[in-house]
Amino acid sequence: MDKITVQLCDLDTKAIINNMYPLYLHDLSGIRNVLPNKFGVFEESDDYKTLQDQIAVFDIWWEKEGVLFPFLIRVNDVPAGFALIATPPYVYGDSNYLVNEYFILRPFRGKGVGEHAAIEIFKRFLGKWMLYTTGTEKNRNAIAFWRKTLLRYTDNQFTEEDKELGDVGLCKVFTFSSKAMD
């Protein structure tokens, strides 16, 4: 059995998430029909010439301790993905927690890693959760993943709707409440 761990990422390990983040954006580009800027970086602006430039924007996850939570997911001590969890004021509506970004590297998909890690994170924070994803046919695998994970975790006590979210646009939005750790 593989050992799946989920740990809060600190400054000593943040480079691991920084290294995976461009892969996440590359995956999203196929779903959202986004092209890289003129320097080959997946950002809307040409202000970012290198991945190093992009990292500075991402540093907020390590500057708001107790409000923003960057989690590193590993399988047998090998980096497998990350989850970026936000709390107010970085959430929508009356949610206590938001899955802002969630990514599992391709070699670890379809093996239960993503579901195990997501449920472990949900159990760490009691309250109202929201997560959203692109609600298009190109993103059917992610939508199916979240439906299956939330069905199992909440015993089918979650909502799913197509909803406009401020600066994000039209999304597939899931809401649910977390339960205490077993």
JSON list of C-alpha atoms in Angstrom, two decimals:
[
{"chain": "A", "resi": 1, "resn": "MET", "atom": "CA", "xyz": [0.00, 0.00, 0.00]},
{"chain": "A", "resi": 2, "resn": "ASP", "atom": "CA", "xyz": [1.30, 3.42, -0.92]},
{"chain": "A", "resi": 3, "resn": "LYS", "atom": "CA", "xyz": [1.82, 5.92, 1.87]},
{"chain": "A", "resi": 4, "resn": "ILE", "atom": "CA", "xyz": [-0.11, 9.12, 1.05]},
{"chain": "A", "resi": 5, "resn": "THR", "atom": "CA", "xyz": [0.75, 12.15, 3.17]},
{"chain": "A", "resi": 6, "resn": "VAL", "atom": "CA", "xyz": [-0.70, 15.64, 3.26]},
{"chain": "A", "resi": 7, "resn": "GLN", "atom": "CA", "xyz": [1.37, 18.28, 5.00]},
{"chain": "A", "resi": 8, "resn": "LEU", "atom": "CA", "xyz": [1.15, 22.01, 5.33]},
{"chain": "A", "resi": 9, "resn": "CYS", "atom": "CA", "xyz": [3.87, 23.34, 3.09]},
{"chain": "A", "resi": 10, "resn": "ASP", "atom": "CA", "xyz": [6.36, 25.72, 4.69]},
{"chain": "A", "resi": 11, "resn": "LEU", "atom": "CA", "xyz": [9.06, 27.96, 3.26]},
{"chain": "A", "resi": 12, "resn": "ASP", "atom": "CA", "xyz": [11.51, 25.03, 3.19]},
{"chain": "A", "resi": 13, "resn": "THR", "atom": "CA", "xyz": [9.24, 22.98, 0.91]},
{"chain": "A", "resi": 14, "resn": "LYS", "atom": "CA", "xyz": [7.46, 25.72, -1.05]},
{"chain": "A", "resi": 15, "resn": "ALA", "atom": "CA", "xyz": [9.80, 25.20, -4.03]},
{"chain": "A", "resi": 16, "resn": "ILE", "atom": "CA", "xyz": [8.13, 21.83, -4.58]},
{"chain": "A", "resi": 17, "resn": "ILE", "atom": "CA", "xyz": [4.71, 23.43, -5.09]},
{"chain": "A", "resi": 18, "resn": "ASN", "atom": "CA", "xyz": [6.33, 26.20, -7.16]},
{"chain": "A", "resi": 19, "resn": "ASN", "atom": "CA", "xyz": [7.81, 23.49, -9.41]},
{"chain": "A", "resi": 20, "resn": "MET", "atom": "CA", "xyz": [4.43, 21.78, -9.89]},
{"chain": "A", "resi": 21, "resn": "TYR", "atom": "CA", "xyz": [2.39, 24.94, -10.43]},
{"chain": "A", "resi": 22, "resn": "PRO", "atom": "CA", "xyz": [3.31, 25.46, -14.13]},
{"chain": "A", "resi": 23, "resn": "LEU", "atom": "CA", "xyz": [2.27, 21.83, -14.78]},
{"chain": "A", "resi": 24, "resn": "TYR", "atom": "CA", "xyz": [-1.09, 22.60, -13.18]},
{"chain": "A", "resi": 25, "resn": "LEU", "atom": "CA", "xyz": [-1.51, 25.70, -15.36]},
{"chain": "A", "resi": 26, "resn": "HIS", "atom": "CA", "xyz": [-0.56, 23.66, -18.43]},
{"chain": "A", "resi": 27, "resn": "ASP", "atom": "CA", "xyz": [-3.28, 21.12, -17.60]},
{"chain": "A", "resi": 28, "resn": "LEU", "atom": "CA", "xyz": [-5.81, 23.94, -17.14]},
{"chain": "A", "resi": 29, "resn": "SER", "atom": "CA", "xyz": [-4.87, 25.50, -20.47]},
{"chain": "A", "resi": 30, "resn": "GLY", "atom": "CA", "xyz": [-6.35, 22.53, -22.31]},
{"chain": "A", "resi": 31, "resn": "ILE", "atom": "CA", "xyz": [-9.58, 22.81, -20.35]},
{"chain": "A", "resi": 32, "resn": "ARG", "atom": "CA", "xyz": [-9.96, 26.58, -20.49]},
{"chain": "A", "resi": 33, "resn": "ASN", "atom": "CA", "xyz": [-8.50, 27.12, -23.98]},
{"chain": "A", "resi": 34, "resn": "VAL", "atom": "CA", "xyz": [-5.79, 29.42, -22.64]},
{"chain": "A", "resi": 35, "resn": "LEU", "atom": "CA", "xyz": [-2.55, 30.10, -24.47]},
{"chain": "A", "resi": 36, "resn": "PRO", "atom": "CA", "xyz": [0.72, 31.09, -22.82]},
{"chain": "A", "resi": 37, "resn": "ASN", "atom": "CA", "xyz": [1.88, 34.68, -23.02]},
{"chain": "A", "resi": 38, "resn": "LYS", "atom": "CA", "xyz": [4.56, 35.69, -25.54]},
{"chain": "A", "resi": 39, "resn": "PHE", "atom": "CA", "xyz": [7.28, 34.36, -23.19]},
{"chain": "A", "resi": 40, "resn": "GLY", "atom": "CA", "xyz": [5.72, 30.89, -22.86]},
{"chain": "A", "resi": 41, "resn": "VAL", "atom": "CA", "xyz": [4.41, 31.44, -19.33]},
{"chain": "A", "resi": 42, "resn": "PHE", "atom": "CA", "xyz": [0.75, 30.66, -18.58]},
{"chain": "A", "resi": 43, "resn": "GLU", "atom": "CA", "xyz": [-0.28, 34.12, -17.39]},
{"chain": "A", "resi": 44, "resn": "GLU", "atom": "CA", "xyz": [-2.70, 36.62, -18.92]},
{"chain": "A", "resi": 45, "resn": "SER", "atom": "CA", "xyz": [-0.09, 39.36, -18.91]},
{"chain": "A", "resi": 46, "resn": "ASP", "atom": "CA", "xyz": [3.22, 39.64, -20.72]},
{"chain": "A", "resi": 47, "resn": "ASP", "atom": "CA", "xyz": [4.60, 41.13, -17.47]},
{"chain": "A", "resi": 48, "resn": "TYR", "atom": "CA", "xyz": [5.78, 37.63, -16.56]},
{"chain": "A", "resi": 49, "resn": "LYS", "atom": "CA", "xyz": [8.84, 36.69, -18.61]},
{"chain": "A", "resi": 50, "resn": "THR", "atom": "CA", "xyz": [9.95, 33.68, -16.59]},
{"chain": "A", "resi": 51, "resn": "LEU", "atom": "CA", "xyz": [8.50, 31.15, -14.17]},
{"chain": "A", "resi": 52, "resn": "GLN", "atom": "CA", "xyz": [10.58, 32.90, -11.51]},
{"chain": "A", "resi": 53, "resn": "ASP", "atom": "CA", "xyz": [8.61, 36.10, -12.16]},
{"chain": "A", "resi": 54, "resn": "GLN", "atom": "CA", "xyz": [5.38, 34.15, -11.72]},
{"chain": "A", "resi": 55, "resn": "ILE", "atom": "CA", "xyz": [6.44, 32.79, -8.32]},
{"chain": "A", "resi": 56, "resn": "ALA", "atom": "CA", "xyz": [6.37, 36.25, -6.70]},
{"chain": "A", "resi": 57, "resn": "VAL", "atom": "CA", "xyz": [2.59, 36.48, -7.29]},
{"chain": "A", "resi": 58, "resn": "PHE", "atom": "CA", "xyz": [2.18, 33.02, -5.79]},
{"chain": "A", "resi": 59, "resn": "ASP", "atom": "CA", "xyz": [4.07, 33.90, -2.57]},
{"chain": "A", "resi": 60, "resn": "ILE", "atom": "CA", "xyz": [0.87, 35.12, -0.92]},
{"chain": "A", "resi": 61, "resn": "TRP", "atom": "CA", "xyz": [0.20, 31.49, 0.05]},
{"chain": "A", "resi": 62, "resn": "TRP", "atom": "CA", "xyz": [3.15, 31.64, 2.45]},
{"chain": "A", "resi": 63, "resn": "GLU", "atom": "CA", "xyz": [2.50, 35.19, 3.68]},
{"chain": "A", "resi": 64, "resn": "LYS", "atom": "CA", "xyz": [-1.00, 34.72, 5.15]},
{"chain": "A", "resi": 65, "resn": "GLU", "atom": "CA", "xyz": [-0.42, 32.05, 7.80]},
{"chain": "A", "resi": 66, "resn": "GLY", "atom": "CA", "xyz": [-3.66, 30.89, 9.41]},
{"chain": "A", "resi": 67, "resn": "VAL", "atom": "CA", "xyz": [-5.69, 32.29, 6.50]},
{"chain": "A", "resi": 68, "resn": "LEU", "atom": "CA", "xyz": [-4.22, 30.59, 3.42]},
{"chain": "A", "resi": 69, "resn": "PHE", "atom": "CA", "xyz": [-3.08, 26.98, 3.64]},
{"chain": "A", "resi": 70, "resn": "PRO", "atom": "CA", "xyz": [-0.76, 25.48, 0.99]},
{"chain": "A", "resi": 71, "resn": "PHE", "atom": "CA", "xyz": [-0.73, 21.69, 1.31]},
{"chain": "A", "resi": 72, "resn": "LEU", "atom": "CA", "xyz": [1.82, 19.40, -0.29]},
{"chain": "A", "resi": 73, "resn": "ILE", "atom": "CA", "xyz": [0.60, 15.90, -1.22]},
{"chain": "A", "resi": 74, "resn": "ARG", "atom": "CA", "xyz": [3.15, 13.09, -1.40]},
{"chain": "A", "resi": 75, "resn": "VAL", "atom": "CA", "xyz": [3.06, 9.41, -2.23]},
{"chain": "A", "resi": 76, "resn": "ASN", "atom": "CA", "xyz": [5.87, 7.41, -0.64]},
{"chain": "A", "resi": 77, "resn": "ASP", "atom": "CA", "xyz": [7.67, 10.73, -0.04]},
{"chain": "A", "resi": 78, "resn": "VAL", "atom": "CA", "xyz": [7.49, 11.66, -3.76]},
{"chain": "A", "resi": 79, "resn": "PRO", "atom": "CA", "xyz": [5.68, 14.94, -4.55]},
{"chain": "A", "resi": 80, "resn": "ALA", "atom": "CA", "xyz": [2.31, 14.02, -6.06]},
{"chain": "A", "resi": 81, "resn": "GLY", "atom": "CA", "xyz": [0.31, 17.25, -5.96]},
{"chain": "A", "resi": 82, "resn": "PHE", "atom": "CA", "xyz": [-0.89, 20.18, -3.95]},
{"chain": "A", "resi": 83, "resn": "ALA", "atom": "CA", "xyz": [-4.01, 21.79, -2.52]},
{"chain": "A", "resi": 84, "resn": "LEU", "atom": "CA", "xyz": [-4.40, 25.49, -1.83]},
{"chain": "A", "resi": 85, "resn": "ILE", "atom": "CA", "xyz": [-7.09, 26.11, 0.79]},
{"chain": "A", "resi": 86, "resn": "ALA", "atom": "CA", "xyz": [-8.40, 29.60, 1.56]},
{"chain": "A", "resi": 87, "resn": "THR", "atom": "CA", "xyz": [-10.44, 31.07, 4.40]},
{"chain": "A", "resi": 88, "resn": "PRO", "atom": "CA", "xyz": [-12.16, 34.47, 4.66]},
{"chain": "A", "resi": 89, "resn": "PRO", "atom": "CA", "xyz": [-11.69, 36.98, 3.18]},
{"chain": "A", "resi": 90, "resn": "TYR", "atom": "CA", "xyz": [-10.50, 34.80, 0.26]},
{"chain": "A", "resi": 91, "resn": "VAL", "atom": "CA", "xyz": [-13.72, 32.77, -0.11]},
{"chain": "A", "resi": 92, "resn": "TYR", "atom": "CA", "xyz": [-17.06, 33.26, -1.84]},
{"chain": "A", "resi": 93, "resn": "GLY", "atom": "CA", "xyz": [-20.37, 33.75, -0.04]},
{"chain": "A", "resi": 94, "resn": "ASP", "atom": "CA", "xyz": [-20.70, 32.36, 3.45]},
{"chain": "A", "resi": 95, "resn": "SER", "atom": "CA", "xyz": [-18.14, 29.58, 3.05]},
{"chain": "A", "resi": 96, "resn": "ASN", "atom": "CA", "xyz": [-15.57, 29.02, 5.75]},
{"chain": "A", "resi": 97, "resn": "TYR", "atom": "CA", "xyz": [-13.18, 27.23, 3.38]},
{"chain": "A", "resi": 98, "resn": "LEU", "atom": "CA", "xyz": [-12.47, 27.24, -0.32]},
{"chain": "A", "resi": 99, "resn": "VAL", "atom": "CA", "xyz": [-10.50, 24.75, -2.38]},
{"chain": "A", "resi": 100, "resn": "ASN", "atom": "CA", "xyz": [-8.78, 27.44, -4.40]},
{"chain": "A", "resi": 101, "resn": "GLU", "atom": "CA", "xyz": [-6.50, 25.12, -6.39]},
{"chain": "A", "resi": 102, "resn": "TYR", "atom": "CA", "xyz": [-6.18, 21.34, -6.39]},
{"chain": "A", "resi": 103, "resn": "PHE", "atom": "CA", "xyz": [-3.72, 19.37, -8.49]},
{"chain": "A", "resi": 104, "resn": "ILE", "atom": "CA", "xyz": [-2.53, 15.80, -8.70]},
{"chain": "A", "resi": 105, "resn": "LEU", "atom": "CA", "xyz": [0.34, 14.95, -11.06]},
{"chain": "A", "resi": 106, "resn": "ARG", "atom": "CA", "xyz": [-0.65, 12.59, -13.88]},
{"chain": "A", "resi": 107, "resn": "PRO", "atom": "CA", "xyz": [1.32, 9.53, -12.68]},
{"chain": "A", "resi": 108, "resn": "PHE", "atom": "CA", "xyz": [-0.78, 9.55, -9.48]},
{"chain": "A", "resi": 109, "resn": "ARG", "atom": "CA", "xyz": [-4.24, 10.09, -10.98]},
{"chain": "A", "resi": 110, "resn": "GLY", "atom": "CA", "xyz": [-6.84, 7.34, -10.92]},
{"chain": "A", "resi": 111, "resn": "LYS", "atom": "CA", "xyz": [-5.15, 5.60, -7.98]},
{"chain": "A", "resi": 112, "resn": "GLY", "atom": "CA", "xyz": [-7.12, 7.09, -5.07]},
{"chain": "A", "resi": 113, "resn": "VAL", "atom": "CA", "xyz": [-4.42, 9.61, -4.18]},
{"chain": "A", "resi": 114, "resn": "GLY", "atom": "CA", "xyz": [-6.52, 12.68, -4.93]},
{"chain": "A", "resi": 115, "resn": "GLU", "atom": "CA", "xyz": [-9.57, 11.43, -3.06]},
{"chain": "A", "resi": 116, "resn": "HIS", "atom": "CA", "xyz": [-7.55, 10.33, -0.03]},
{"chain": "A", "resi": 117, "resn": "ALA", "atom": "CA", "xyz": [-5.75, 13.69, 0.18]},
{"chain": "A", "resi": 118, "resn": "ALA", "atom": "CA", "xyz": [-8.91, 15.76, -0.34]},
{"chain": "A", "resi": 119, "resn": "ILE", "atom": "CA", "xyz": [-10.78, 13.93, 2.40]},
{"chain": "A", "resi": 120, "resn": "GLU", "atom": "CA", "xyz": [-7.86, 14.27, 4.78]},
{"chain": "A", "resi": 121, "resn": "ILE", "atom": "CA", "xyz": [-7.85, 18.03, 4.19]},
{"chain": "A", "resi": 122, "resn": "PHE", "atom": "CA", "xyz": [-11.64, 18.33, 4.58]},
{"chain": "A", "resi": 123, "resn": "LYS", "atom": "CA", "xyz": [-11.45, 16.58, 7.94]},
{"chain": "A", "resi": 124, "resn": "ARG", "atom": "CA", "xyz": [-8.87, 19.07, 9.23]},
{"chain": "A", "resi": 125, "resn": "PHE", "atom": "CA", "xyz": [-11.24, 22.03, 8.92]},
{"chain": "A", "resi": 126, "resn": "LEU", "atom": "CA", "xyz": [-14.80, 21.87, 10.23]},
{"chain": "A", "resi": 127, "resn": "GLY", "atom": "CA", "xyz": [-17.34, 24.14, 8.56]},
{"chain": "A", "resi": 128, "resn": "LYS", "atom": "CA", "xyz": [-18.88, 25.13, 5.24]},
{"chain": "A", "resi": 129, "resn": "TRP", "atom": "CA", "xyz": [-16.79, 24.34, 2.19]},
{"chain": "A", "resi": 130, "resn": "MET", "atom": "CA", "xyz": [-16.93, 25.45, -1.41]},
{"chain": "A", "resi": 131, "resn": "LEU", "atom": "CA", "xyz": [-14.94, 24.25, -4.37]},
{"chain": "A", "resi": 132, "resn": "TYR", "atom": "CA", "xyz": [-15.33, 25.12, -7.99]},
{"chain": "A", "resi": 133, "resn": "THR", "atom": "CA", "xyz": [-14.04, 23.89, -11.28]},
{"chain": "A", "resi": 134, "resn": "THR", "atom": "CA", "xyz": [-14.53, 24.64, -14.95]},
{"chain": "A", "resi": 135, "resn": "GLY", "atom": "CA", "xyz": [-17.94, 23.23, -15.80]},
{"chain": "A", "resi": 136, "resn": "THR", "atom": "CA", "xyz": [-17.30, 22.19, -19.41]},
{"chain": "A", "resi": 137, "resn": "GLU", "atom": "CA", "xyz": [-17.14, 18.87, -21.21]},
{"chain": "A", "resi": 138, "resn": "LYS", "atom": "CA", "xyz": [-13.36, 19.22, -21.45]},
{"chain": "A", "resi": 139, "resn": "ASN", "atom": "CA", "xyz": [-13.26, 19.08, -17.65]},
{"chain": "A", "resi": 140, "resn": "ARG", "atom": "CA", "xyz": [-15.54, 16.07, -17.20]},
{"chain": "A", "resi": 141, "resn": "ASN", "atom": "CA", "xyz": [-12.82, 14.06, -15.41]},
{"chain": "A", "resi": 142, "resn": "ALA", "atom": "CA", "xyz": [-12.38, 16.68, -12.69]},
{"chain": "A", "resi": 143, "resn": "ILE", "atom": "CA", "xyz": [-16.15, 17.09, -12.30]},
{"chain": "A", "resi": 144, "resn": "ALA", "atom": "CA", "xyz": [-16.55, 13.32, -11.99]},
{"chain": "A", "resi": 145, "resn": "PHE", "atom": "CA", "xyz": [-13.68, 13.20, -9.47]},
{"chain": "A", "resi": 146, "resn": "TRP", "atom": "CA", "xyz": [-15.30, 15.82, -7.22]},
{"chain": "A", "resi": 147, "resn": "ARG", "atom": "CA", "xyz": [-18.76, 14.21, -7.49]},
{"chain": "A", "resi": 148, "resn": "LYS", "atom": "CA", "xyz": [-17.36, 10.81, -6.51]},
{"chain": "A", "resi": 149, "resn": "THR", "atom": "CA", "xyz": [-15.18, 12.19, -3.71]},
{"chain": "A", "resi": 150, "resn": "LEU", "atom": "CA", "xyz": [-17.95, 14.31, -2.21]},
{"chain": "A", "resi": 151, "resn": "LEU", "atom": "CA", "xyz": [-20.53, 11.54, -2.58]},
{"chain": "A", "resi": 152, "resn": "ARG", "atom": "CA", "xyz": [-18.32, 9.25, -0.49]},
{"chain": "A", "resi": 153, "resn": "TYR", "atom": "CA", "xyz": [-17.13, 11.85, 2.00]},
{"chain": "A", "resi": 154, "resn": "THR", "atom": "CA", "xyz": [-20.50, 13.53, 2.68]},
{"chain": "A", "resi": 155, "resn": "ASP", "atom": "CA", "xyz": [-22.75, 10.50, 2.14]},
{"chain": "A", "resi": 156, "resn": "ASN", "atom": "CA", "xyz": [-24.29, 12.44, -0.77]},
{"chain": "A", "resi": 157, "resn": "GLN", "atom": "CA", "xyz": [-24.92, 15.55, 1.35]},
{"chain": "A", "resi": 158, "resn": "PHE", "atom": "CA", "xyz": [-23.49, 18.16, -1.02]},
{"chain": "A", "resi": 159, "resn": "THR", "atom": "CA", "xyz": [-24.84, 20.59, -3.58]},
{"chain": "A", "resi": 160, "resn": "GLU", "atom": "CA", "xyz": [-23.71, 21.09, -7.14]},
{"chain": "A", "resi": 161, "resn": "GLU", "atom": "CA", "xyz": [-24.69, 23.99, -9.35]},
{"chain": "A", "resi": 162, "resn": "ASP", "atom": "CA", "xyz": [-23.55, 26.00, -12.32]},
{"chain": "A", "resi": 163, "resn": "LYS", "atom": "CA", "xyz": [-22.85, 29.44, -10.94]},
{"chain": "A", "resi": 164, "resn": "GLU", "atom": "CA", "xyz": [-21.19, 32.71, -11.90]},
{"chain": "A", "resi": 165, "resn": "LEU", "atom": "CA", "xyz": [-18.31, 33.48, -9.51]},
{"chain": "A", "resi": 166, "resn": "GLY", "atom": "CA", "xyz": [-17.09, 37.08, -9.66]},
{"chain": "A", "resi": 167, "resn": "ASP", "atom": "CA", "xyz": [-13.75, 37.27, -11.46]},
{"chain": "A", "resi": 168, "resn": "VAL", "atom": "CA", "xyz": [-13.71, 33.53, -12.24]},
{"chain": "A", "resi": 169, "resn": "GLY", "atom": "CA", "xyz": [-16.80, 33.37, -14.45]},
{"chain": "A", "resi": 170, "resn": "LEU", "atom": "CA", "xyz": [-19.24, 30.49, -14.90]},
{"chain": "A", "resi": 171, "resn": "CYS", "atom": "CA", "xyz": [-18.18, 27.44, -12.87]},
{"chain": "A", "resi": 172, "resn": "LYS", "atom": "CA", "xyz": [-19.38, 24.13, -11.55]},
{"chain": "A", "resi": 173, "resn": "VAL", "atom": "CA", "xyz": [-19.69, 24.89, -7.83]},
{"chain": "A", "resi": 174, "resn": "PHE", "atom": "CA", "xyz": [-19.84, 22.27, -5.09]},
{"chain": "A", "resi": 175, "resn": "THR", "atom": "CA", "xyz": [-20.76, 23.09, -1.48]},
{"chain": "A", "resi": 176, "resn": "PHE", "atom": "CA", "xyz": [-20.79, 20.83, 1.58]},
{"chain": "A", "resi": 177, "resn": "SER", "atom": "CA", "xyz": [-20.03, 20.73, 5.27]},
{"chain": "A", "resi": 178, "resn": "SER", "atom": "CA", "xyz": [-17.04, 18.93, 6.70]},
{"chain": "A", "resi": 179, "resn": "LYS", "atom": "CA", "xyz": [-17.25, 16.41, 9.50]},
{"chain": "A", "resi": 180, "resn": "ALA", "atom": "CA", "xyz": [-14.96, 15.69, 12.41]},
{"chain": "A", "resi": 181, "resn": "MET", "atom": "CA", "xyz": [-12.00, 13.39, 11.99]},
{"chain": "A", "resi": 182, "resn": "ASP", "atom": "CA", "xyz": [-12.65, 9.75, 12.80]}
]
